[in-house]
């Protein structure tokens, strides 16, 4: 049986083609950014913590990927640089400042960065702002995967906010699915996946 993250990757892998523009909304240690970089060279990855940028830069450089770090908006011209993995030190709620073209896919891993400051967590209002922008930027046939970790303080509130928000998307233009275990005693992550029809 596929775990939720493997299912998320599989749903994205199915549609992402080389040169598609994609977004990693929560870079963290860069595992999803690396996964995306094996599918396309055009990635905008966001995180609010410098540790995340450093860890992801290391992971991608080791894999031989072309990485650009963007930590202040004065580097605007870097945003249009040839296909590359852009590691942006900013919140995903500001995605519109950086991504000006339609995107094929996005992934969120909600929660906190493992082994780092557990008080730096994704929050309902900023997550929904990002989601709203990314759903507008998404092309027809594009998908957004949300891995929702919710075992930490504040996690349940964010999970409910996201599920409520995606449940209101018009069924004529959106497919909205969930995937996750129902019989586990802890709080394993659940996947919410959106496709624009
Ligand atoms: C569960 S971790 C992500 C794990 C990551 N996808 C990986 O592959 O390692 C969540 C990340 O979201 C980041 N985060 C929190 N608020 C954010 C925001 N407003 N915008 C972007 N990232 C944010 C945290 O700093 C943390 O690194």
Coordinates of N, CA, C and O in Angstrom, one line a residue, residues 4-191:
X4 N 1.0 8.1 2.2 CA 0.5 9.3 1.6 C 1.5 10.1 0.8 O 1.1 10.6 -0.3
X5 N 2.7 10.2 1.3 CA 3.7 11.0 0.6 C 4.0 10.3 -0.8 O 4.2 11.0 -1.8
X6 N 4.1 9.0 -0.8 CA 4.4 8.3 -2.1 C 3.2 8.5 -3.0 O 3.5 8.7 -4.3
X7 N 2.0 8.5 -2.5 CA 0.9 8.8 -3.4 C 0.9 10.2 -3.9 O 0.6 10.5 -5.1
X8 N 1.3 11.2 -3.1 CA 1.4 12.6 -3.5 C 2.4 12.7 -4.7 O 2.1 13.3 -5.7
X9 N 3.6 12.1 -4.5 CA 4.6 12.1 -5.5 C 4.1 11.4 -6.8 O 4.3 11.9 -7.9
X10 N 3.4 10.3 -6.6 CA 3.0 9.6 -7.8 C 2.0 10.5 -8.6 O 2.0 10.5 -9.8
X11 N 1.1 11.1 -7.9 CA 0.1 12.0 -8.6 C 0.8 13.2 -9.3 O 0.3 13.6 -10.4
X12 N 1.8 13.7 -8.8 CA 2.5 14.8 -9.4 C 3.4 14.3 -10.6 O 3.4 14.9 -11.7
X13 N 4.1 13.2 -10.3 CA 4.9 12.6 -11.4 C 4.2 12.3 -12.7 O 4.7 12.4 -13.8
X14 N 2.9 11.9 -12.5 CA 2.1 11.5 -13.6 C 1.9 12.7 -14.6 O 1.6 12.5 -15.8
X15 N 1.9 13.9 -14.1 CA 1.5 15.1 -15.0 C 2.7 16.0 -15.3 O 2.6 16.8 -16.2
X16 N 3.8 16.0 -14.4 CA 4.8 17.0 -14.7 C 5.8 16.6 -15.8 O 6.3 15.5 -15.9
X17 N 5.9 17.6 -16.7 CA 6.8 17.3 -17.9 C 8.0 18.3 -17.8 O 7.9 19.3 -17.2
X18 N 9.1 17.9 -18.4 CA 10.3 18.8 -18.4 C 9.9 20.2 -18.8 O 9.1 20.3 -19.8
X19 N 10.4 21.2 -18.2 CA 10.2 22.6 -18.5 C 8.9 23.1 -17.9 O 8.6 24.3 -17.9
X20 N 8.0 22.3 -17.3 CA 6.9 22.8 -16.6 C 7.3 23.6 -15.4 O 8.4 23.3 -14.8
X21 N 6.6 24.6 -15.0 CA 6.9 25.4 -13.8 C 6.1 24.8 -12.7 O 4.9 24.6 -12.7
X22 N 6.9 24.5 -11.6 CA 6.2 23.9 -10.4 C 6.7 24.7 -9.1 O 7.7 25.3 -9.1
X23 N 5.9 24.5 -8.1 CA 6.2 25.2 -6.8 C 6.3 24.2 -5.7 O 5.4 23.3 -5.5
X24 N 7.4 24.3 -4.9 CA 7.5 23.6 -3.6 C 7.2 24.7 -2.6 O 8.0 25.5 -2.3
X25 N 6.0 24.6 -2.0 CA 5.6 25.7 -1.1 C 6.2 25.6 0.3 O 6.2 26.6 1.0
X26 N 6.7 24.5 0.7 CA 7.4 24.3 2.0 C 8.6 23.5 1.8 O 8.6 22.2 2.0
X27 N 9.7 24.1 1.5 CA 11.0 23.5 1.1 C 11.5 22.5 2.2 O 12.0 21.4 1.9
X28 N 11.6 23.0 3.5 CA 12.1 22.2 4.6 C 13.5 21.6 4.2 O 14.4 22.4 3.8
X29 N 13.7 20.3 4.4 CA 15.0 19.7 4.1 C 15.2 19.4 2.6 O 16.2 18.8 2.3
X30 N 14.3 19.8 1.8 CA 14.5 19.7 0.4 C 14.2 18.4 -0.3 O 14.5 18.2 -1.5
X31 N 13.5 17.5 0.4 CA 13.3 16.2 -0.2 C 12.3 16.3 -1.4 O 12.4 15.7 -2.4
X32 N 11.2 17.2 -1.2 CA 10.3 17.3 -2.3 C 10.9 18.2 -3.4 O 10.6 17.9 -4.6
X33 N 11.7 19.1 -3.0 CA 12.4 19.9 -4.1 C 13.2 19.0 -5.0 O 13.2 19.1 -6.2
X34 N 14.0 18.1 -4.3 CA 14.8 17.2 -5.1 C 13.9 16.3 -6.0 O 14.2 16.1 -7.1
X35 N 12.9 15.8 -5.4 CA 11.9 15.0 -6.2 C 11.5 15.7 -7.4 O 11.5 15.2 -8.5
X36 N 11.0 17.0 -7.2 CA 10.5 17.8 -8.4 C 11.7 18.1 -9.4 O 11.4 18.1 -10.6
X37 N 12.9 18.2 -8.9 CA 14.0 18.6 -9.8 C 14.4 17.4 -10.7 O 15.1 17.6 -11.7
X38 N 13.9 16.2 -10.4 CA 14.1 15.1 -11.3 C 13.1 15.1 -12.4 O 13.2 14.2 -13.3
X39 N 12.1 16.0 -12.3 CA 11.0 16.0 -13.3 C 11.1 17.2 -14.2 O 10.7 17.2 -15.4
X40 N 11.5 18.3 -13.6 CA 11.6 19.6 -14.4 C 12.7 20.5 -13.8 O 13.0 20.3 -12.6
X41 N 13.2 21.4 -14.6 CA 14.2 22.3 -14.2 C 13.6 23.6 -13.6 O 14.4 24.5 -13.2
X42 N 12.3 23.8 -13.7 CA 11.7 25.1 -13.4 C 11.0 25.1 -12.1 O 9.8 24.9 -12.1
X43 N 11.7 25.3 -11.0 CA 11.1 25.2 -9.7 C 11.2 26.4 -8.9 O 12.3 27.0 -8.8
X44 N 10.2 26.8 -8.2 CA 10.2 27.9 -7.2 C 9.9 27.2 -5.9 O 8.8 26.7 -5.7
X45 N 10.9 27.3 -5.0 CA 10.7 26.6 -3.7 C 10.8 27.7 -2.6 O 11.6 28.6 -2.6
X46 N 9.9 27.6 -1.6 CA 9.8 28.6 -0.6 C 10.0 28.0 0.8 O 9.6 26.9 1.1
X47 N 10.6 28.8 1.7 CA 10.6 28.5 3.1 C 11.0 29.8 3.9 O 11.7 30.7 3.3
X48 N 10.5 29.9 5.1 CA 10.8 31.1 5.9 C 12.1 30.9 6.7 O 12.5 31.9 7.4
X49 N 12.6 29.7 6.7 CA 13.8 29.5 7.6 C 15.1 29.3 6.7 O 15.1 28.5 5.8
X50 N 16.1 30.0 7.2 CA 17.4 29.9 6.4 C 17.9 28.5 6.5 O 18.5 28.0 5.5
X51 N 17.7 27.8 7.6 CA 18.2 26.4 7.7 C 17.6 25.6 6.5 O 18.3 24.7 6.0
X52 N 16.4 25.8 6.2 CA 15.8 25.1 5.1 C 16.5 25.3 3.8 O 16.7 24.4 3.0
X53 N 16.8 26.6 3.5 CA 17.4 27.0 2.3 C 18.8 26.3 2.2 O 19.2 25.7 1.2
X54 N 19.5 26.4 3.3 CA 20.9 25.8 3.3 C 20.8 24.3 3.1 O 21.6 23.7 2.3
X55 N 19.9 23.6 3.8 CA 19.8 22.2 3.7 C 19.4 21.8 2.3 O 19.9 20.8 1.7
X56 N 18.5 22.5 1.7 CA 18.0 22.2 0.3 C 19.1 22.5 -0.7 O 19.3 21.7 -1.6
X57 N 19.8 23.6 -0.5 CA 20.9 23.9 -1.4 C 21.9 22.8 -1.5 O 22.4 22.4 -2.5
X58 N 22.3 22.3 -0.2 CA 23.3 21.3 -0.1 C 22.8 20.0 -0.8 O 23.5 19.4 -1.6
X59 N 21.5 19.6 -0.6 CA 21.0 18.4 -1.2 C 20.9 18.5 -2.7 O 21.3 17.6 -3.4
X60 N 20.5 19.7 -3.2 CA 20.4 19.8 -4.7 C 21.7 19.9 -5.4 O 21.9 19.3 -6.4
X61 N 22.6 20.7 -4.7 CA 24.0 20.8 -5.3 C 24.7 19.5 -5.4 O 25.3 19.1 -6.4
X62 N 24.5 18.7 -4.3 CA 25.1 17.3 -4.3 C 24.6 16.5 -5.4 O 25.3 15.7 -6.0
X63 N 23.3 16.7 -5.8 CA 22.7 16.0 -6.9 C 23.0 16.6 -8.3 O 22.5 16.2 -9.3
X64 N 23.8 17.7 -8.2 CA 24.2 18.3 -9.5 C 23.2 19.2 -10.1 O 23.3 19.5 -11.4
X65 N 22.3 19.7 -9.3 CA 21.3 20.6 -9.9 C 21.7 22.1 -9.9 O 22.5 22.5 -9.0
X66 N 21.2 22.9 -10.8 CA 21.5 24.3 -10.9 C 20.6 25.1 -10.0 O 19.4 25.1 -10.2
X67 N 21.2 25.6 -8.9 CA 20.4 26.2 -7.8 C 20.6 27.7 -7.7 O 21.8 28.2 -7.8
X68 N 19.6 28.5 -7.5 CA 19.8 30.0 -7.3 C 19.1 30.3 -6.0 O 17.9 30.0 -5.8
X69 N 19.8 31.0 -5.1 CA 19.2 31.4 -3.8 C 18.7 32.8 -3.9 O 19.4 33.7 -4.4
X70 N 17.5 33.0 -3.5 CA 16.9 34.4 -3.6 C 16.4 34.8 -2.3 O 15.5 34.2 -1.7
X71 N 17.1 35.7 -1.7 CA 16.8 36.1 -0.3 C 16.3 37.5 -0.2 O 15.9 38.0 0.9
X72 N 16.4 38.3 -1.2 CA 15.8 39.6 -1.2 C 15.2 39.9 -2.6 O 15.7 39.5 -3.6
X73 N 14.2 40.7 -2.6 CA 13.4 41.0 -3.8 C 14.2 41.8 -4.8 O 13.8 41.9 -6.0
X74 N 15.3 42.4 -4.4 CA 16.1 43.2 -5.3 C 16.7 42.3 -6.4 O 17.1 42.7 -7.5
X75 N 16.7 41.0 -6.1 CA 17.2 40.0 -7.1 C 16.2 39.6 -8.2 O 16.2 38.6 -8.7
X76 N 15.3 40.6 -8.4 CA 14.1 40.2 -9.3 C 14.5 39.6 -10.6 O 13.9 38.7 -11.1
X77 N 15.6 40.1 -11.2 CA 16.0 39.6 -12.5 C 16.4 38.1 -12.4 O 16.3 37.4 -13.4
X78 N 16.8 37.7 -11.2 CA 17.2 36.3 -11.1 C 15.9 35.4 -11.3 O 16.0 34.2 -11.6
X79 N 14.8 36.0 -11.1 CA 13.5 35.2 -11.1 C 13.3 34.7 -12.6 O 12.6 33.7 -12.8
X80 N 13.8 35.5 -13.5 CA 13.5 35.1 -14.9 C 14.7 34.4 -15.5 O 14.7 34.1 -16.7
X81 N 15.7 34.1 -14.7 CA 16.9 33.4 -15.1 C 16.5 32.0 -15.7 O 15.4 31.4 -15.3
X82 N 17.3 31.5 -16.7 CA 17.0 30.3 -17.3 C 16.5 29.2 -16.3 O 16.8 29.3 -15.2
X83 N 15.9 28.2 -16.8 CA 15.4 27.2 -15.9 C 16.4 26.8 -14.8 O 17.6 26.5 -15.1
X84 N 15.9 26.9 -13.6 CA 16.8 26.6 -12.5 C 15.9 26.3 -11.3 O 14.7 26.6 -11.3
X85 N 16.5 25.8 -10.2 CA 15.7 25.7 -9.0 C 16.0 26.9 -8.1 O 17.1 27.2 -7.7
X86 N 14.9 27.7 -7.9 CA 15.0 28.9 -7.2 C 14.6 28.7 -5.7 O 13.5 28.3 -5.5
X87 N 15.5 28.9 -4.8 CA 15.3 28.7 -3.4 C 15.0 30.0 -2.8 O 15.9 30.9 -2.7
X88 N 13.8 30.3 -2.4 CA 13.3 31.6 -2.0 C 13.1 31.7 -0.5 O 12.3 30.9 0.0
X89 N 13.8 32.6 0.1 CA 13.7 32.8 1.6 C 12.5 33.7 1.8 O 12.7 34.9 2.0
X90 N 11.3 33.2 1.8 CA 10.1 34.0 2.0 C 8.9 33.1 2.1 O 9.0 31.9 1.8
X91 N 7.8 33.6 2.7 CA 6.7 32.8 2.9 C 5.9 32.5 1.6 O 5.9 33.4 0.7
X92 N 5.3 31.3 1.6 CA 4.6 31.0 0.4 C 3.4 31.9 0.1 O 2.8 31.9 -1.0
X93 N 2.9 32.6 1.2 CA 1.8 33.5 1.0 C 2.2 34.7 0.0 O 1.3 35.4 -0.5
X94 N 3.5 34.8 -0.2 CA 4.0 35.9 -1.1 C 4.3 35.3 -2.5 O 5.0 36.0 -3.3
X95 N 3.8 34.1 -2.8 CA 4.2 33.5 -4.1 C 4.0 34.3 -5.3 O 4.7 34.3 -6.3
X96 N 2.9 35.2 -5.3 CA 2.6 36.0 -6.4 C 3.7 37.0 -6.8 O 3.8 37.5 -7.9
X97 N 4.5 37.4 -5.7 CA 5.6 38.3 -6.0 C 6.7 37.7 -6.9 O 7.4 38.4 -7.5
X98 N 6.8 36.4 -6.8 CA 7.9 35.7 -7.5 C 7.4 34.9 -8.7 O 8.2 34.8 -9.7
X99 N 6.2 34.3 -8.7 CA 5.8 33.5 -9.8 C 4.8 34.2 -10.7 O 3.7 34.6 -10.2
X100 N 5.2 34.5 -11.9 CA 4.4 35.4 -12.8 C 3.8 34.6 -13.9 O 3.0 35.1 -14.7
X101 N 4.1 33.3 -14.0 CA 3.6 32.5 -15.1 C 2.8 31.4 -14.6 O 2.9 31.0 -13.4
X102 N 1.9 30.7 -15.4 CA 1.1 29.6 -15.0 C 2.0 28.5 -14.5 O 3.0 28.2 -15.1
X103 N 1.5 27.7 -13.5 CA 2.2 26.6 -13.0 C 1.5 25.3 -13.3 O 0.3 25.3 -13.4
X104 N 2.3 24.2 -13.3 CA 1.7 22.9 -13.6 C 1.3 22.2 -12.3 O 0.4 21.4 -12.2
X105 N 2.1 22.5 -11.2 CA 1.9 21.7 -10.0 C 2.5 22.4 -8.8 O 3.4 23.3 -9.0
X106 N 2.0 22.0 -7.6 CA 2.6 22.5 -6.4 C 2.5 21.5 -5.3 O 1.6 20.6 -5.4
X107 N 3.4 21.5 -4.3 CA 3.3 20.6 -3.2 C 3.5 21.4 -1.9 O 4.3 22.3 -1.9
X108 N 2.7 21.1 -0.9 CA 2.9 21.6 0.5 C 3.1 20.4 1.4 O 2.5 19.3 1.2
X109 N 4.0 20.6 2.3 CA 4.2 19.7 3.5 C 3.9 20.5 4.7 O 4.8 21.2 5.1
X110 N 2.7 20.5 5.2 CA 2.4 21.4 6.3 C 2.9 20.8 7.6 O 3.0 19.6 7.9
X111 N 3.3 21.8 8.5 CA 3.8 21.3 9.8 C 5.1 22.1 10.1 O 5.2 23.2 9.8
X112 N 6.0 21.4 10.8 CA 7.3 22.0 11.2 C 8.5 21.3 10.6 O 8.3 20.1 10.1
X113 N 9.6 21.9 10.6 CA 10.8 21.3 10.0 C 11.4 20.3 11.0 O 11.8 20.7 12.1
X114 N 11.4 19.0 10.6 CA 12.0 18.1 11.6 C 13.4 18.5 12.1 O 14.2 19.0 11.3
X115 N 13.6 18.2 13.4 CA 14.9 18.5 14.0 C 15.2 20.0 14.1 O 16.4 20.4 14.3
X116 N 14.3 20.9 13.8 CA 14.6 22.3 13.9 C 13.6 22.9 14.9 O 13.0 22.2 15.7
X117 N 13.4 24.2 14.9 CA 12.5 24.9 15.8 C 11.1 24.5 15.6 O 10.5 24.9 14.6
X118 N 10.5 23.8 16.5 CA 9.1 23.2 16.3 C 8.1 24.3 16.5 O 6.9 24.0 16.4
X119 N 8.5 25.5 16.8 CA 7.5 26.6 17.0 C 7.3 27.3 15.6 O 6.3 28.1 15.4
X120 N 8.2 27.0 14.7 CA 8.0 27.6 13.3 C 7.2 26.6 12.5 O 7.7 25.6 12.0
X121 N 5.9 26.9 12.5 CA 5.0 25.9 11.8 C 4.2 26.7 10.7 O 4.1 27.9 10.8
X122 N 3.7 25.9 9.8 CA 2.8 26.6 8.8 C 1.5 26.9 9.5 O 1.1 26.3 10.5
X123 N 0.8 28.0 9.0 CA -0.4 28.5 9.8 C -1.6 28.6 8.8 O -1.4 28.9 7.6
X124 N -2.8 28.4 9.3 CA -4.0 28.4 8.5 C -4.1 29.6 7.5 O -4.3 29.5 6.3
X125 N -3.9 30.9 8.1 CA -4.1 32.0 7.2 C -3.1 32.1 6.1 O -3.5 32.3 4.9
X126 N -1.8 31.9 6.4 CA -0.8 32.0 5.3 C -1.0 30.8 4.3 O -0.8 31.0 3.1
X127 N -1.3 29.7 4.9 CA -1.4 28.5 4.0 C -2.6 28.7 3.0 O -2.5 28.5 1.8
X128 N -3.7 29.3 3.5 CA -4.9 29.5 2.6 C -4.6 30.6 1.6 O -5.1 30.6 0.5
X129 N -3.8 31.6 2.0 CA -3.5 32.7 1.1 C -2.6 32.1 -0.1 O -2.9 32.4 -1.3
X130 N -1.7 31.2 0.3 CA -0.8 30.6 -0.7 C -1.7 29.7 -1.6 O -1.5 29.7 -2.9
X131 N -2.5 29.0 -1.0 CA -3.4 28.0 -1.8 C -4.3 28.8 -2.7 O -4.5 28.4 -3.9
X132 N -4.8 29.9 -2.3 CA -5.7 30.7 -3.1 C -4.9 31.2 -4.4 O -5.3 31.1 -5.5
X133 N -3.6 31.7 -4.1 CA -2.8 32.2 -5.2 C -2.4 31.0 -6.2 O -2.5 31.1 -7.4
X134 N -2.0 29.9 -5.6 CA -1.6 28.8 -6.4 C -2.7 28.2 -7.2 O -2.5 27.7 -8.4
X135 N -3.9 28.1 -6.7 CA -5.0 27.6 -7.5 C -5.3 28.5 -8.7 O -5.7 28.0 -9.7
X136 N -5.1 29.8 -8.5 CA -5.3 30.8 -9.6 C -4.2 30.6 -10.7 O -4.5 30.7 -11.9
X137 N -3.0 30.3 -10.2 CA -1.9 30.2 -11.2 C -1.9 28.8 -11.9 O -1.2 28.7 -12.9
X138 N -2.6 27.8 -11.4 CA -2.5 26.5 -11.9 C -3.2 26.4 -13.3 O -4.3 26.9 -13.5
X139 N -2.5 25.6 -14.2 CA -3.1 25.4 -15.5 C -4.2 24.3 -15.4 O -4.2 23.5 -14.5
X140 N -5.0 24.3 -16.4 CA -6.0 23.2 -16.5 C -5.2 21.8 -16.6 O -4.2 21.7 -17.4
X141 N -5.6 20.9 -15.8 CA -4.9 19.6 -15.8 C -3.8 19.6 -14.7 O -3.1 18.6 -14.5
X142 N -3.5 20.8 -14.1 CA -2.5 20.9 -13.1 C -3.0 20.3 -11.8 O -4.2 20.2 -11.5
X143 N -2.1 20.0 -10.9 CA -2.4 19.4 -9.6 C -1.7 20.1 -8.4 O -0.5 20.5 -8.6
X144 N -2.3 20.1 -7.3 CA -1.7 20.6 -6.0 C -1.8 19.5 -5.0 O -2.9 19.1 -4.7
X145 N -0.7 19.1 -4.4 CA -0.7 18.1 -3.4 C -0.4 18.8 -2.0 O 0.5 19.5 -1.9
X146 N -1.3 18.5 -1.1 CA -1.1 19.0 0.3 C -0.9 17.8 1.2 O -1.8 17.0 1.5
X147 N 0.3 17.7 1.8 CA 0.6 16.7 2.8 C 0.3 17.4 4.1 O 1.0 18.3 4.5
X148 N -0.7 16.9 4.8 CA -1.1 17.6 6.1 C -0.6 16.8 7.3 O -1.2 15.7 7.6
X149 N 0.4 17.3 8.0 CA 0.9 16.7 9.2 C 0.1 17.5 10.3 O 0.2 18.8 10.3
X150 N -0.6 16.9 11.2 CA -1.4 17.7 12.1 C -1.3 17.2 13.6 O -2.1 17.6 14.4
X151 N -0.3 16.4 13.9 CA -0.1 15.9 15.3 C 0.4 17.0 16.3 O 0.3 16.8 17.5
X152 N 0.9 18.1 15.8 CA 1.5 19.1 16.7 C 0.4 20.1 17.1 O -0.6 20.2 16.5
X153 N 0.8 21.0 18.0 CA -0.1 22.0 18.5 C -0.4 22.9 17.3 O 0.5 23.4 16.7
X154 N -1.7 23.2 17.0 CA -2.1 24.1 15.9 C -2.3 23.3 14.6 O -2.9 23.8 13.7
X155 N -1.9 22.0 14.6 CA -2.0 21.2 13.4 C -3.4 20.9 13.0 O -3.8 20.9 11.9
X156 N -4.2 20.5 14.0 CA -5.6 20.2 13.8 C -6.4 21.4 13.2 O -7.2 21.2 12.3
X157 N -6.1 22.5 13.8 CA -6.8 23.8 13.3 C -6.5 24.0 11.8 O -7.3 24.3 11.0
X158 N -5.2 23.8 11.5 CA -4.8 24.0 10.1 C -5.4 23.0 9.2 O -5.9 23.3 8.1
X159 N -5.4 21.7 9.6 CA -6.0 20.7 8.8 C -7.5 21.0 8.6 O -7.9 20.9 7.4
X160 N -8.2 21.4 9.6 CA -9.6 21.7 9.4 C -9.8 22.9 8.5 O -10.7 22.9 7.6
X161 N -9.0 23.9 8.6 CA -9.1 25.1 7.7 C -8.9 24.7 6.3 O -9.6 25.1 5.4
X162 N -7.9 23.9 6.0 CA -7.6 23.5 4.6 C -8.7 22.6 4.1 O -9.2 22.9 3.0
X163 N -9.1 21.6 4.9 CA -10.2 20.8 4.4 C -11.5 21.6 4.1 O -12.2 21.3 3.1
X164 N -11.8 22.5 5.0 CA -13.0 23.3 4.8 C -12.8 24.1 3.5 O -13.7 24.2 2.6
X165 N -11.6 24.7 3.3 CA -11.4 25.6 2.1 C -11.5 24.8 0.8 O -12.2 25.2 -0.1
X166 N -10.8 23.6 0.7 CA -10.8 22.9 -0.5 C -12.2 22.3 -0.8 O -12.5 22.0 -2.0
X167 N -13.0 22.0 0.3 CA -14.3 21.5 0.1 C -15.3 22.4 -0.6 O -16.3 22.0 -1.1
X168 N -14.9 23.7 -0.6 CA -15.8 24.7 -1.2 C -15.4 25.0 -2.7 O -16.1 25.7 -3.3
X169 N -14.4 24.3 -3.2 CA -14.0 24.5 -4.6 C -15.1 23.9 -5.5 O -15.6 22.8 -5.2
X170 N -15.4 24.6 -6.5 CA -16.5 24.2 -7.4 C -16.2 22.9 -8.1 O -15.2 22.7 -8.7
X171 N -17.2 21.9 -7.9 CA -16.9 20.6 -8.5 C -16.9 20.6 -10.0 O -16.4 19.6 -10.6
X172 N -17.4 21.6 -10.6 CA -17.4 21.7 -12.1 C -16.0 21.9 -12.6 O -15.6 21.5 -13.7
X173 N -15.2 22.6 -11.8 CA -13.8 23.0 -12.2 C -12.7 22.3 -11.4 O -11.5 22.4 -11.8
X174 N -13.1 21.6 -10.3 CA -12.0 21.0 -9.5 C -12.4 19.6 -9.1 O -13.5 19.3 -8.7
X175 N -11.4 18.7 -9.2 CA -11.5 17.4 -8.5 C -10.7 17.6 -7.2 O -9.6 18.1 -7.2
X176 N -11.3 17.2 -6.1 CA -10.6 17.3 -4.7 C -10.7 15.9 -4.1 O -11.8 15.4 -3.8
X177 N -9.6 15.3 -3.8 CA -9.5 14.0 -3.2 C -8.7 14.0 -1.9 O -7.8 14.8 -1.8
X178 N -9.0 13.0 -1.0 CA -8.1 12.8 0.1 C -7.6 11.4 0.1 O -8.3 10.5 -0.4
X179 N -6.5 11.2 0.8 CA -5.9 9.8 0.9 C -5.1 9.7 2.2 O -4.3 10.6 2.5
X180 N -5.4 8.7 3.0 CA -4.7 8.6 4.2 C -5.2 7.4 5.0 O -6.4 7.0 4.8
X181 N -4.5 6.9 6.0 CA -5.0 5.8 6.8 C -6.1 6.2 7.8 O -6.0 7.3 8.3
X182 N -7.0 5.3 8.1 CA -8.1 5.6 9.0 C -8.0 4.8 10.3 O -8.7 5.1 11.3
X183 N -7.1 3.9 10.4 CA -7.0 3.0 11.5 C -5.8 3.0 12.3 O -5.4 2.1 12.9
X184 N -5.1 4.2 12.3 CA -3.8 4.3 13.0 C -4.0 5.1 14.3 O -4.7 6.1 14.3
X185 N -3.2 4.6 15.3 CA -3.4 5.3 16.6 C -2.8 6.6 16.7 O -3.2 7.5 17.5
X186 N -1.7 6.9 16.0 CA -1.1 8.2 16.0 C -1.7 9.1 15.0 O -2.9 8.8 14.6
X187 N -1.1 10.1 14.6 CA -1.7 11.1 13.6 C -0.8 11.1 12.4 O -0.1 12.1 12.1
X188 N -0.8 10.0 11.6 CA 0.0 10.0 10.4 C -0.6 11.1 9.4 O -1.8 11.4 9.5
X189 N 0.3 11.6 8.5 CA -0.2 12.7 7.6 C -1.3 12.2 6.7 O -1.3 11.0 6.3
X190 N -2.1 13.1 6.3 CA -3.1 12.8 5.2 C -2.8 13.6 4.0 O -2.2 14.7 4.1
X191 N -3.1 13.1 2.8 CA -2.9 13.8 1.6 C -4.2 14.4 1.1 O -5.3 13.7 1.1

